[in-house]
Short mmCIF file of C-alpha atoms and ligand atoms in Angstrom, two decimals:
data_model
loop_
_atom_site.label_atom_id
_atom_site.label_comp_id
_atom_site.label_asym_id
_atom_site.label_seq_id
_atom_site.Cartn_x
_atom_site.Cartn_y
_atom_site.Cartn_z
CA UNK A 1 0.00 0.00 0.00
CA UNK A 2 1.65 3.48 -0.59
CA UNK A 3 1.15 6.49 1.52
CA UNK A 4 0.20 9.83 0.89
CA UNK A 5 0.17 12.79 2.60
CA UNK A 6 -2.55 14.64 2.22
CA UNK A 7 -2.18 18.55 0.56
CA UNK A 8 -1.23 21.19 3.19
CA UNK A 9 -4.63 23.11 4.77
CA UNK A 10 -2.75 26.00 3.02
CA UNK A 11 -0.54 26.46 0.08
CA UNK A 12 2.10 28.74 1.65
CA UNK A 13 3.92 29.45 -1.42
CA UNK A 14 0.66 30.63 -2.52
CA UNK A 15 0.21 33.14 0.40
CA UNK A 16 3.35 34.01 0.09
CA UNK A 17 5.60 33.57 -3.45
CA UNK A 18 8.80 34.66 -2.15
CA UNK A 19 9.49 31.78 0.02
CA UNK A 20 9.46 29.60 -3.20
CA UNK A 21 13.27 29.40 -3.36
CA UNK A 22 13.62 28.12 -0.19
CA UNK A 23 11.44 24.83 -1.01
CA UNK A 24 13.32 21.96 -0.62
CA UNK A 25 12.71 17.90 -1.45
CA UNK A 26 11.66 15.63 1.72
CA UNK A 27 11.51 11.80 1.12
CA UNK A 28 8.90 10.84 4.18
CA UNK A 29 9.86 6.94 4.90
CA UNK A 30 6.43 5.77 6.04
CA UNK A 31 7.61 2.39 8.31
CA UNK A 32 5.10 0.03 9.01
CA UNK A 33 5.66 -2.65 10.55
CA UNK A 34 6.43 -5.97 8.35
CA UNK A 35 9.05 -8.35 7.76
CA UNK A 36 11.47 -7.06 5.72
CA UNK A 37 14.29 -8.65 3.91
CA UNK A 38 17.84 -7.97 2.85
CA UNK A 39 17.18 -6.98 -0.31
CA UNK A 40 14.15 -4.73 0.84
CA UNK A 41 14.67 -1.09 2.02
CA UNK A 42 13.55 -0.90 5.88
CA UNK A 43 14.22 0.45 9.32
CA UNK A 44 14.39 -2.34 11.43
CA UNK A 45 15.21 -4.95 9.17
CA UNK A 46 18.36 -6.91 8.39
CA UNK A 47 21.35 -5.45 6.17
CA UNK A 48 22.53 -7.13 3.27
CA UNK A 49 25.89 -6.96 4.84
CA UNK A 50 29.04 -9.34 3.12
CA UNK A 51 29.45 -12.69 5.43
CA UNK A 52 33.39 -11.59 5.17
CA UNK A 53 33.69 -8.12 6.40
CA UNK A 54 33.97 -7.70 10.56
CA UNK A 55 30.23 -6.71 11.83
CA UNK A 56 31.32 -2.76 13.42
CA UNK A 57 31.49 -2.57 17.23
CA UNK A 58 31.01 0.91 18.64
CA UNK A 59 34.02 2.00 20.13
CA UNK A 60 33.56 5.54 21.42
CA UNK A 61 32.87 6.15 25.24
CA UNK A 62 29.57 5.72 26.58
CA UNK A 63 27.27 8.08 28.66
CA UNK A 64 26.04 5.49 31.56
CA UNK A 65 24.72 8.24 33.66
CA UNK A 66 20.83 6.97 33.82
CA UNK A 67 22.05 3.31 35.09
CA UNK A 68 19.96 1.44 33.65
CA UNK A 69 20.61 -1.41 30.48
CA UNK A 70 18.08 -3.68 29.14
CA UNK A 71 18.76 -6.96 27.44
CA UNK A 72 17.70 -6.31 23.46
CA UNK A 73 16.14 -9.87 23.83
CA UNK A 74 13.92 -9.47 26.30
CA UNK A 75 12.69 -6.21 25.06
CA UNK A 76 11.75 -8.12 21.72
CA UNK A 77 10.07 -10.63 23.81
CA UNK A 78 8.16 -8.33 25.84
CA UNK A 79 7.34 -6.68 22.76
CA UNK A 80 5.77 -9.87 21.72
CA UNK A 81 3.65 -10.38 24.99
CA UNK A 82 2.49 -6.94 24.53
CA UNK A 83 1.23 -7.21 20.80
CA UNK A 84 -0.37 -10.71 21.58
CA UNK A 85 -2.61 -9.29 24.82
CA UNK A 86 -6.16 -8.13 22.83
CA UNK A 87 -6.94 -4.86 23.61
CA UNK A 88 -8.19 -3.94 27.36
CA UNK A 89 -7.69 -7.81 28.30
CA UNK A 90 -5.23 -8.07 31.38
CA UNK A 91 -2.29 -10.69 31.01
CA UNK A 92 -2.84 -14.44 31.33
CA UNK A 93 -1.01 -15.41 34.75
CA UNK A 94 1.54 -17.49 32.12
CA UNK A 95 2.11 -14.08 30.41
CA UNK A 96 2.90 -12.18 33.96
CA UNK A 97 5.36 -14.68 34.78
CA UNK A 98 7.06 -14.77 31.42
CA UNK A 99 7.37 -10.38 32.07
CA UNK A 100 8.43 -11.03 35.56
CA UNK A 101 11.25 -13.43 33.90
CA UNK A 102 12.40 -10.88 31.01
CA UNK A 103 12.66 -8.68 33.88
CA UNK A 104 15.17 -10.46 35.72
CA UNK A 105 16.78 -10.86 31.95
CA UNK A 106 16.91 -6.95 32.19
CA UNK A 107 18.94 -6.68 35.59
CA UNK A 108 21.53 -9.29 34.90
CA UNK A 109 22.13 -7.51 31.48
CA UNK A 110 25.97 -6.93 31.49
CA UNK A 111 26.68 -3.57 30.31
CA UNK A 112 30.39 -4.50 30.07
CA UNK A 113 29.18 -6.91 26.71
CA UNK A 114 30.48 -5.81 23.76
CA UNK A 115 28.56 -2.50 22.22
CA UNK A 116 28.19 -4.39 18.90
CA UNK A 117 26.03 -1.90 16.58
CA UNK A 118 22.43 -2.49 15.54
CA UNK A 119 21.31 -1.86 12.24
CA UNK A 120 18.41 0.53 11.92
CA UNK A 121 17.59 1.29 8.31
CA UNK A 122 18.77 0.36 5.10
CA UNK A 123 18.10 2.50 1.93
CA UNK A 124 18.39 1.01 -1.63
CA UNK A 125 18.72 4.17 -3.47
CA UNK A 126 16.21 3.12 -5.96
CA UNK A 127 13.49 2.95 -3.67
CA UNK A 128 14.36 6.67 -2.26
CA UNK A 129 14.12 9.55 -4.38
CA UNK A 130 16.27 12.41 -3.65
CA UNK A 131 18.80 9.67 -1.87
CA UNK A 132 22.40 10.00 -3.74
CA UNK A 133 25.42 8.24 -2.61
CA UNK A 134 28.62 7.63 -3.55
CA UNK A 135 29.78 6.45 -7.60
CA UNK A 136 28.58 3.17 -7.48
CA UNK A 137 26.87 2.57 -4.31
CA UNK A 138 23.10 1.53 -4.23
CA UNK A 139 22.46 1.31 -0.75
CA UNK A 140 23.01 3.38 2.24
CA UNK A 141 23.28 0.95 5.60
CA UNK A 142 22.66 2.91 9.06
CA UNK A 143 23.52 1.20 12.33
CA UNK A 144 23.80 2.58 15.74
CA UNK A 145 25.18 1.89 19.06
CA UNK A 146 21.78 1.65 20.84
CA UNK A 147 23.93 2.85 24.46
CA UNK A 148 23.69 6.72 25.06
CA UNK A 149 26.49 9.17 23.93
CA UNK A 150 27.43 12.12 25.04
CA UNK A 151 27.19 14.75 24.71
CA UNK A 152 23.44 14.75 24.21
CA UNK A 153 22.55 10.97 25.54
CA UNK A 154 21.77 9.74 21.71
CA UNK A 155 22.69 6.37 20.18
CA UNK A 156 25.56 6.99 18.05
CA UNK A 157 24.90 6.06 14.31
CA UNK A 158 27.38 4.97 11.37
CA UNK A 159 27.12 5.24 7.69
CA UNK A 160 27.90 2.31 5.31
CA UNK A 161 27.39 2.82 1.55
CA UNK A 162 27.90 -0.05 -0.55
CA UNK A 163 26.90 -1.85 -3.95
CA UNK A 164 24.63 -4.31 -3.47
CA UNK A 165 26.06 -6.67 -5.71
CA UNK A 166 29.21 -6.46 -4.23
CA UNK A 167 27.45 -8.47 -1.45
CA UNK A 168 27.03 -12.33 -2.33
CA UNK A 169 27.14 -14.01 1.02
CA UNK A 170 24.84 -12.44 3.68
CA UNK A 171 26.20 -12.44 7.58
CA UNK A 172 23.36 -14.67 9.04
CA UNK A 173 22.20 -14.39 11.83
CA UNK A 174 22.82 -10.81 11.93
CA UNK A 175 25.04 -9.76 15.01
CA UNK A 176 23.05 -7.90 17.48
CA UNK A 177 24.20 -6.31 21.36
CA UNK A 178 23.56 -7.97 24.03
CA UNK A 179 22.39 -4.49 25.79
CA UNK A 180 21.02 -0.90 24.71
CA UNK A 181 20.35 1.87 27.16
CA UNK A 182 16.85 1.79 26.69
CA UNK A 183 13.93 -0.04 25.19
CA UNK A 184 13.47 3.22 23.16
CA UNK A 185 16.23 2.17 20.59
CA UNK A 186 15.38 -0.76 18.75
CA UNK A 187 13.48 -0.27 16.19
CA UNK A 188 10.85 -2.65 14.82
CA UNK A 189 11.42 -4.38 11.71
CA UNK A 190 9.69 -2.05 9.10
CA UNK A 191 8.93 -2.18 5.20
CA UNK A 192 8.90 2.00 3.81
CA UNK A 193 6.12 3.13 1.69
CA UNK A 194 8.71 6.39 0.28
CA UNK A 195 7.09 9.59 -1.01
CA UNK A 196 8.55 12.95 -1.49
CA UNK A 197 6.87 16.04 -0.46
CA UNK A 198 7.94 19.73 -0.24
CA UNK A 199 9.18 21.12 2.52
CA UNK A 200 9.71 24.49 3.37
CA UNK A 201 12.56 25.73 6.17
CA UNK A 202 12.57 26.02 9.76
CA UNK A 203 11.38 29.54 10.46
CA UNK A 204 14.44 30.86 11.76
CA UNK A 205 15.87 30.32 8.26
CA UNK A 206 13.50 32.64 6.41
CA UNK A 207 14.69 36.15 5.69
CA UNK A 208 13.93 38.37 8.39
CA UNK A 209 10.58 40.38 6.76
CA UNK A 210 9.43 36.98 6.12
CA UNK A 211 9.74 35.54 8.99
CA UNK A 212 7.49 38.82 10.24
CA UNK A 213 5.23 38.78 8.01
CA UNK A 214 4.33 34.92 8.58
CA UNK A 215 4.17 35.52 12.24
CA UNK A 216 1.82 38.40 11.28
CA UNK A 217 -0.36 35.76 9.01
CA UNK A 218 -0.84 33.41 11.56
CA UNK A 219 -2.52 35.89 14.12
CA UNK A 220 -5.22 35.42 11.94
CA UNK A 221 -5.16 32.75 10.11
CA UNK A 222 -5.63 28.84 11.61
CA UNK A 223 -2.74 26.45 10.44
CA UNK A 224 0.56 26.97 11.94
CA UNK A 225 3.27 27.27 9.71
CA UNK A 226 5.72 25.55 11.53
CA UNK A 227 3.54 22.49 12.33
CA UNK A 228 1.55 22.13 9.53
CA UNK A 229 2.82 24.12 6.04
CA UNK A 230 6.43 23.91 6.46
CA UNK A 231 8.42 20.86 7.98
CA UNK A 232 6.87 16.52 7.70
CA UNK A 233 7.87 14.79 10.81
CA UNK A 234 8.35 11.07 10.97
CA UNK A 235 11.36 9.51 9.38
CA UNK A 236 12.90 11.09 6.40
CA UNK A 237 15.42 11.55 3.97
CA UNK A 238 16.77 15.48 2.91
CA UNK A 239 14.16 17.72 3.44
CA UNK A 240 14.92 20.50 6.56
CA UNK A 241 15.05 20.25 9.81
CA UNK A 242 13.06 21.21 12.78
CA UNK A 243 14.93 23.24 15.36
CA UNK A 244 12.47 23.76 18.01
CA UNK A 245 14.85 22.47 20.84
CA UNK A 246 16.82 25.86 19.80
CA UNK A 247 20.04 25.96 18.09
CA UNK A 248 19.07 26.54 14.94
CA UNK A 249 22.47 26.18 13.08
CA UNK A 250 23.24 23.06 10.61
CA UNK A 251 26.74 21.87 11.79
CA UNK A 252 29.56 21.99 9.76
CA UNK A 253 32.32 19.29 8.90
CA UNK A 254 34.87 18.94 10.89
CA UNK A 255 37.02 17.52 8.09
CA UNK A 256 36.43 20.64 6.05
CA UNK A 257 34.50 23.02 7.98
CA UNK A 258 31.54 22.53 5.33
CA UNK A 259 27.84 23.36 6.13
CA UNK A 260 26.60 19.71 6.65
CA UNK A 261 23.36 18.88 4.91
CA UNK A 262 20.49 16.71 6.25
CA UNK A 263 20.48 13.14 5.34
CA UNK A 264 18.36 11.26 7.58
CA UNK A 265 15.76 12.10 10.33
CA UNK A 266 15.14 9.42 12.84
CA UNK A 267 11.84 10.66 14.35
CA UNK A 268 9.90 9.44 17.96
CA UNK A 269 6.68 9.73 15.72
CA UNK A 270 5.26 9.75 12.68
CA UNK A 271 2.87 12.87 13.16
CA UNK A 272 0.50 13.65 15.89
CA UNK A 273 -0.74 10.89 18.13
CA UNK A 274 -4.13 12.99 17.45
CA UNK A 275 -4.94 12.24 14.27
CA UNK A 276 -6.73 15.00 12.85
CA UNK A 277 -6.85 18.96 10.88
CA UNK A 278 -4.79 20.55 14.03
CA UNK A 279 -1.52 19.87 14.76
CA UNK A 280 1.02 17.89 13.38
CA UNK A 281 -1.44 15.63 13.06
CA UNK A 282 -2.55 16.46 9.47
CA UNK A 283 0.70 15.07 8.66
CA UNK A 284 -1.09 11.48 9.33
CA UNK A 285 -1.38 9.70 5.63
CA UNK A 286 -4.56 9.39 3.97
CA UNK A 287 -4.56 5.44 3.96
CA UNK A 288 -3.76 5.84 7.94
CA UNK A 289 -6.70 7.80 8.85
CA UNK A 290 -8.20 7.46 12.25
CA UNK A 291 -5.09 5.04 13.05
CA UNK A 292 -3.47 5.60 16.42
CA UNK A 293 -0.35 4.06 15.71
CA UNK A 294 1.68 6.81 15.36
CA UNK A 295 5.10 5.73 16.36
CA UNK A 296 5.30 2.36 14.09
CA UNK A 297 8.96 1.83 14.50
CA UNK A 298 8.66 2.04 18.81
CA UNK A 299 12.16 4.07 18.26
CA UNK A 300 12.02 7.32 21.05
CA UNK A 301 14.48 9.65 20.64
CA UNK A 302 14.75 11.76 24.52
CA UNK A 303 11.11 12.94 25.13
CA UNK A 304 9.59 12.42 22.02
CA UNK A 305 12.58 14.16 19.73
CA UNK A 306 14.19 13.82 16.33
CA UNK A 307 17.82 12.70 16.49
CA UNK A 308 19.26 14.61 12.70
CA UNK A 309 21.96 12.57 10.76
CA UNK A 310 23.78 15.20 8.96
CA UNK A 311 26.27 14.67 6.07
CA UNK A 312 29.32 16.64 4.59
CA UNK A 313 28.38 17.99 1.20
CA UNK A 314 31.87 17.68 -0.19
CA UNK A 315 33.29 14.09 0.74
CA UNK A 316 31.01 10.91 1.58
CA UNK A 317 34.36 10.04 3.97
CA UNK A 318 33.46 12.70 6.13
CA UNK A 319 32.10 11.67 9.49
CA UNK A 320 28.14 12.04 9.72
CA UNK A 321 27.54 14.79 12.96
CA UNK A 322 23.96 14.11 14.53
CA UNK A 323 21.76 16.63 16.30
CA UNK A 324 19.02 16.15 18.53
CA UNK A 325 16.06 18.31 17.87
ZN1 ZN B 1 28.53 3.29 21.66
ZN1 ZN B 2 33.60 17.77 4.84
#
């Protein structure tokens, strides 16, 4: 099934022409959960990663401030209880002591385990317009450490661009950690339903009469241009980003001091959990409508946030920076 967004309450370039130029390309991802395959695009899913080459292991320090680790196989297995409980019912007694038992999984989880990465999306390039990688390359892997990072508590995610022919023997089973920081970092296995859209920036971007005269627009008139006419939430590739956590400045390269474009949002939700004309949540997707399931990958990002991969426009071999927004 595709997914479409449905057209913006108001046309802003209509209201107001001059912001025309600043339109830029969006890619929304639409996860839903599915079972995915290597040679499928997906968040979740597994990589079509060469049986040969060393799985990565994070090795930068780790923020283990909050205290607390979770074993990454109990979470899927509690993940399992939960989705097999109908609606309102309580849990069988057998399903209480199985939670009790993934608990106890949870406390002995040794946070001295190897912080092997976890892959959270993979990209075929022809599935994702607006998506360019490197000469040759046809797929963009993203894994992360799923432990907290400073100096913003994130997972810390790598870039691997490859050809996907290259790849003849598939690592199986796919390595996994033993333990993440939270439950809120692994992602459920997801098949993408890609579809560009327009996007227009981040207010703070817009020249400074603009800005003004936007402001001045909204007094009076219902949709919000922040929310509704100018930036898609969920997970997406290009497009702009959302600042509203402050610091409204794209980072630059430390390789080469570049301004560092936006490759990859990895969102808490996919629009408002209210689905519905105010809000984000006119973002929701036609075929969605009246759906509550808002946050289809179960990734959280801090208290509901966007964590920003951003990319160096001059070299792919430039380390990606992240933001958290
Ligand atoms: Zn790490
Ligand atoms: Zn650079």
């Amino acid at each position: 099934m595709t997914r479409t967004t449905p057209p913006r309450p108001v046309d802003i370039a209509a209201v107001f022409p001059e912001i025309a130029p600043f339109a830029r390309s969006a890619t929304r991802l639409h996860p839903r959960p599915g079972t995915p395959g290597v040679h499928d695009s997906s968040v979740g899913g597994p990589l079509r990663w060469p049986a040969d080459e060393p799985w990565p292991v994070c090795a930068e320090p780790h923020d283990d401030s909050g205290g607390f680790f979770q074993s990454v196989d109990a979470e899927r297995r509690r993940r399992k209880i939960h989705a097999a409980r109908p609606a309102g019912a309580d849990f069988t007694p057998e399903q209480r002591a199985e939670l009790a038992r993934l608990g106890e999984l949870d406390a002995k989880a040794d946070s001295t385990s190897p912080a092997t990465m976890m892959a959270v999306a993979q990209l075929y390039l022809k599935d994702v317009p607006g998506l360019a990688g490197p000469p040759g390359a046809d797929v963009l892997q993203v894994l992360w450490c799923p432990r907290d990072h400073r100096p913003h508590h994130c997972p810390a995610p790598m870039l691997r661009w490859r050809r996907s022919t290259d790849v003849t023997d598939v690592v199986a089973p796919q390595p996994e950690p033993e333990v993440m920081s939270e439950d809120m970092y692994l992602p459920e296995p997801c098949v993408l339903h890609p579809e560009q859209v327009v996007e227009y920036p981040y207010r703070d971007f817009l020249p400074d009469d603009l800005q003004e005269r936007i402001s001045a627009w909204e007094e009076t008139n219902r949709p919000s241009y922040q929310y509704e006419l100018s930036l898609a939430p969920g997970w997406k590739v290009g497009g702009h980003a959302s600042w509203s956590l402050g610091g409204a400045k794209p980072p630059t390269c430390g390789d080469c001091d570049a301004a560092m474009d936006m490759l990859l949002s990895i969102d808490s939700g996919e629009w408002d959990d209210e689905c519905g004309p105010d809000g984000e949540g006119s973002w929701c997707p036609l075929e969605d409508d009246g759906s509550r399931e808002y946050d289809p990958t179960k990734v959280q990002i801090g208290r509901g946030y966007a964590l920003y991969v951003f990319t160096c426009p001059t070299s792919f071999d430039h380390p990606p920076k992240t933001v958290q927004q």
